[in-house]
Amino acid sequence: AQSVTQLDSQVPVFEEAPVELRCNYSSSVSVYLFWYVQYPNQGLQLLLKYLSGSTLVKGINGFEAEFNKSQTSFHLRKPSVHISDTAEYFCASSGGSYIPTFGRGTSLIVHP
Amino acid sequence: GAGVSQSPSNKVTEKGKDVELRCDPISGHTALYWYRQSLGQGLEFLIYFQGNSAPDKSGLPSDRFSAERTGGSVSTLTIQRTQQEDSAVYLCASSFIAGRSSYEQYFGPGTRLTVT
């Protein structure tokens, strides 16, 4: 069975600082990997995805993630965060199953 | 194009009443999912529909929960005899399927259910 682990439940950071949200997955088959963002009182929105090809994936709002097969990781990064990036972030994997597996989420809190 | 829509956006009901939640997926998406998200929690998978296949109901928490998808499009999630622990945001998502994997999901805004 697949599993997705988001290592931090909450990440506080100051505005304009860099941030990394960590995600590790386990799968015995090829995986598709996703990061979603959920702003308060909204549904989830796709930030970026890895299906194949280049291991560095760029998404919306200046976020990027790197697929590392040897470390089974897909960490999300942004070089300079903004107050508006405050939200819940979910990592998910899909591979060999029609039902994606989601992590428990990481709350990014950006302080002025 | 139009995204996933859900109705109602908010529903307040009395304990013991039945409720119906509706989801309109993106046209052409064969896969449809229902999730539940309790306050401050992650996503809890409820049920999955794919084309004309039998749905995967493995996530439904009790037999008070049921769902159907008509004509491969609109889906309705029904909760009978609602309990206070059913209070949550119910999210619907749709996607394409490739082989044995799901591509990215597109989520609706959710229905916030409050059982009093």
Coordinates of C-alpha atoms in Angstrom, one line a residue:
Chain A
A1 CA 0.0 0.0 0.0
Q2 CA 1.1 3.5 -0.7
S3 CA 1.8 6.1 2.0
V4 CA 2.6 9.8 2.0
T5 CA 4.3 11.4 5.0
Q6 CA 4.4 15.1 5.6
L7 CA 7.0 15.5 8.2
D8 CA 5.9 18.9 9.6
S9 CA 2.4 19.6 10.7
Q10 CA 3.1 23.3 11.0
V11 CA 5.8 25.5 9.5
P12 CA 6.1 29.1 10.8
V13 CA 8.2 31.5 8.7
F14 CA 8.8 35.2 8.3
E15 CA 7.7 37.0 5.1
E16 CA 10.4 37.0 2.4
A17 CA 12.2 34.1 3.9
P18 CA 12.7 30.8 2.0
V19 CA 10.6 27.8 3.0
E20 CA 10.7 24.0 2.4
L21 CA 7.7 21.7 3.1
R22 CA 8.8 18.1 3.3
C23 CA 7.0 15.1 1.8
N24 CA 8.1 11.5 1.6
Y25 CA 6.3 8.7 -0.2
S26 CA 6.4 5.0 -0.4
S27 CA 5.4 3.1 -3.4
S28 CA 6.6 -0.1 -5.2
V29 CA 5.5 1.2 -8.6
S30 CA 6.0 4.3 -10.6
V31 CA 4.3 7.2 -9.0
Y32 CA 2.7 10.5 -9.9
L33 CA 3.2 13.1 -7.3
F34 CA 1.3 16.3 -6.5
W35 CA 1.2 19.3 -4.2
Y36 CA -2.1 21.0 -3.5
V37 CA -2.8 24.2 -1.6
Q38 CA -6.0 24.9 0.4
Y39 CA -6.7 28.5 1.4
P40 CA -9.2 29.0 4.3
N41 CA -12.8 28.0 3.5
Q42 CA -11.8 26.8 0.0
G43 CA -11.3 23.5 -1.8
L44 CA -7.9 22.2 -2.8
Q45 CA -6.0 23.7 -5.7
L46 CA -3.2 22.0 -7.7
L47 CA 0.2 23.7 -7.1
L48 CA 2.3 21.4 -9.2
K49 CA 2.7 17.8 -10.3
Y50 CA 5.3 15.3 -11.3
L51 CA 4.3 12.7 -13.9
S52 CA 7.6 12.0 -15.6
G53 CA 10.6 13.7 -17.1
S54 CA 12.5 16.5 -15.4
T55 CA 12.8 15.9 -11.7
L56 CA 12.5 19.7 -10.9
V57 CA 9.0 20.8 -11.3
K58 CA 7.8 24.4 -11.3
G59 CA 4.3 25.3 -10.3
I60 CA 2.1 28.3 -9.7
N61 CA 2.8 31.2 -7.3
G62 CA 6.6 30.7 -7.5
F63 CA 6.7 27.2 -5.9
E64 CA 8.8 24.3 -7.1
A65 CA 9.4 20.8 -6.0
E66 CA 12.1 18.2 -6.7
F67 CA 11.4 14.5 -7.2
N68 CA 14.1 12.4 -5.6
K69 CA 13.6 8.7 -6.3
S70 CA 16.5 7.5 -4.2
Q71 CA 15.2 9.4 -1.1
T72 CA 11.6 8.8 -2.1
S73 CA 11.0 12.5 -1.5
F74 CA 9.1 15.3 -3.2
H75 CA 9.8 18.4 -1.1
L76 CA 8.1 21.7 -1.9
R77 CA 10.2 24.9 -1.9
K78 CA 9.8 28.7 -2.4
P79 CA 12.7 31.1 -2.2
S80 CA 10.7 34.0 -0.8
V81 CA 7.3 33.6 0.8
H82 CA 4.5 36.2 1.0
I83 CA 1.8 36.7 3.6
S84 CA -0.7 35.4 1.0
D85 CA 1.1 32.0 1.0
T86 CA -0.4 31.3 4.4
A87 CA -2.5 28.1 3.8
E88 CA -2.6 24.4 4.2
Y89 CA -0.5 22.3 1.9
F90 CA -1.1 18.7 1.0
C91 CA 1.2 16.3 -0.7
A92 CA -0.3 13.4 -2.6
S93 CA 0.8 10.4 -4.7
S94 CA -0.9 8.3 -7.3
G95 CA 0.6 5.1 -8.7
G96 CA -1.0 1.8 -9.3
S97 CA -4.2 2.9 -7.7
Y98 CA -7.1 4.9 -8.8
I99 CA -7.4 6.5 -5.4
P100 CA -4.6 9.0 -4.6
T101 CA -3.0 8.9 -1.2
F102 CA -2.8 12.2 0.7
G103 CA -0.5 13.3 3.4
R104 CA -2.0 14.8 6.6
G105 CA -1.1 18.4 5.5
T106 CA 1.3 21.1 6.5
S107 CA 0.1 24.4 7.8
L108 CA 2.3 27.2 6.5
I109 CA 2.1 30.3 8.6
V110 CA 3.8 33.4 7.2
H111 CA 4.5 36.1 9.8
P112 CA 5.1 39.8 8.8
Chain B
G1 CA -13.9 26.2 -18.6
A2 CA -16.2 25.4 -15.7
G3 CA -14.6 23.7 -12.7
V4 CA -16.1 21.3 -10.2
S5 CA -19.2 22.8 -8.5
Q6 CA -20.9 21.7 -5.3
S7 CA -24.2 22.6 -3.8
P8 CA -25.2 23.7 -1.3
S9 CA -22.2 25.6 -0.1
N10 CA -23.5 25.4 3.5
K11 CA -26.1 23.2 5.1
V12 CA -27.3 23.3 8.6
T13 CA -29.5 20.4 9.6
E14 CA -31.0 18.9 12.8
K15 CA -29.7 15.6 14.2
G16 CA -31.6 12.7 12.7
K17 CA -32.5 14.4 9.4
D18 CA -31.3 13.2 6.0
V19 CA -29.2 15.4 3.8
E20 CA -28.2 15.3 0.1
L21 CA -25.0 16.9 -1.2
R22 CA -24.5 17.5 -4.9
C23 CA -21.4 17.5 -7.1
D24 CA -21.1 18.5 -10.7
P25 CA -17.7 17.3 -12.0
I26 CA -15.7 18.7 -14.9
S27 CA -17.1 17.5 -18.2
G28 CA -15.2 14.6 -19.6
H29 CA -13.6 13.5 -16.3
T30 CA -14.4 9.9 -15.8
A31 CA -13.3 9.7 -12.2
L32 CA -15.2 11.3 -9.3
Y33 CA -14.3 11.3 -5.6
W34 CA -15.9 12.3 -2.4
Y35 CA -13.8 13.3 0.7
R36 CA -14.6 14.5 4.2
Q37 CA -12.5 17.0 6.0
S38 CA -13.2 17.6 9.6
L39 CA -12.1 20.8 11.3
G40 CA -8.3 21.1 11.1
Q41 CA -7.9 17.6 9.7
G42 CA -6.7 16.1 6.5
L43 CA -8.8 14.5 3.8
E44 CA -10.7 11.3 4.5
F45 CA -11.6 9.3 1.4
L46 CA -15.2 8.3 1.2
I47 CA -16.1 6.9 -2.2
Y48 CA -14.8 6.7 -5.8
F49 CA -16.7 6.4 -9.1
Q50 CA -15.0 5.5 -12.4
G51 CA -17.1 5.4 -15.6
N52 CA -19.7 2.7 -15.5
S53 CA -17.8 0.5 -13.0
A54 CA -19.1 -0.4 -9.6
P55 CA -18.0 2.4 -7.2
D56 CA -15.3 1.8 -4.6
K57 CA -17.2 2.4 -1.3
S58 CA -14.4 1.3 1.0
G59 CA -14.2 4.7 2.7
L60 CA -17.8 5.2 3.7
P61 CA -17.8 5.3 7.5
S62 CA -21.2 3.7 8.1
D63 CA -24.3 2.5 6.2
R64 CA -25.9 5.8 6.8
F65 CA -23.7 7.1 4.0
S66 CA -24.5 6.4 0.3
A67 CA -23.7 8.0 -3.0
E68 CA -24.7 7.7 -6.6
R69 CA -23.6 9.0 -9.9
T70 CA -26.1 9.4 -12.7
G71 CA -25.2 9.3 -16.3
G72 CA -21.5 9.3 -15.6
S73 CA -21.7 12.9 -14.5
V74 CA -23.5 14.5 -11.5
S75 CA -23.1 12.7 -8.1
T76 CA -25.2 12.9 -5.0
L77 CA -23.9 12.0 -1.5
T78 CA -26.7 11.2 0.9
I79 CA -26.3 11.0 4.7
Q80 CA -29.3 9.5 6.5
R81 CA -30.2 10.1 10.1
T82 CA -27.4 12.7 10.5
Q83 CA -25.3 12.7 13.7
Q84 CA -23.3 15.5 15.2
E85 CA -20.0 13.7 14.3
D86 CA -21.1 14.1 10.6
S87 CA -20.4 17.8 10.8
A88 CA -17.5 18.5 8.4
V89 CA -16.7 19.9 5.0
Y90 CA -17.5 17.5 2.2
L91 CA -15.3 17.8 -0.8
C92 CA -15.9 16.5 -4.3
A93 CA -13.1 16.0 -6.9
S94 CA -12.9 14.8 -10.5
S95 CA -10.0 13.7 -12.6
F96 CA -8.8 11.7 -15.7
I97 CA -7.5 8.2 -15.3
A98 CA -4.4 6.9 -17.0
G99 CA -3.8 3.2 -16.9
R100 CA -4.1 2.3 -13.2
S101 CA -3.3 5.8 -11.8
S102 CA -5.2 9.0 -11.3
Y103 CA -4.0 12.2 -12.8
E104 CA -4.3 15.4 -10.8
Q105 CA -7.7 16.0 -9.1
Y106 CA -9.8 19.1 -9.5
F107 CA -11.7 19.9 -6.3
G108 CA -14.9 21.7 -5.8
P109 CA -15.3 24.4 -3.1
G110 CA -17.0 22.0 -0.7
T111 CA -20.2 21.8 1.3
R112 CA -19.9 22.7 4.9
L113 CA -22.4 20.5 6.9
T114 CA -23.3 21.4 10.4
V115 CA -25.5 19.0 12.4
T116 CA -27.2 20.6 15.4

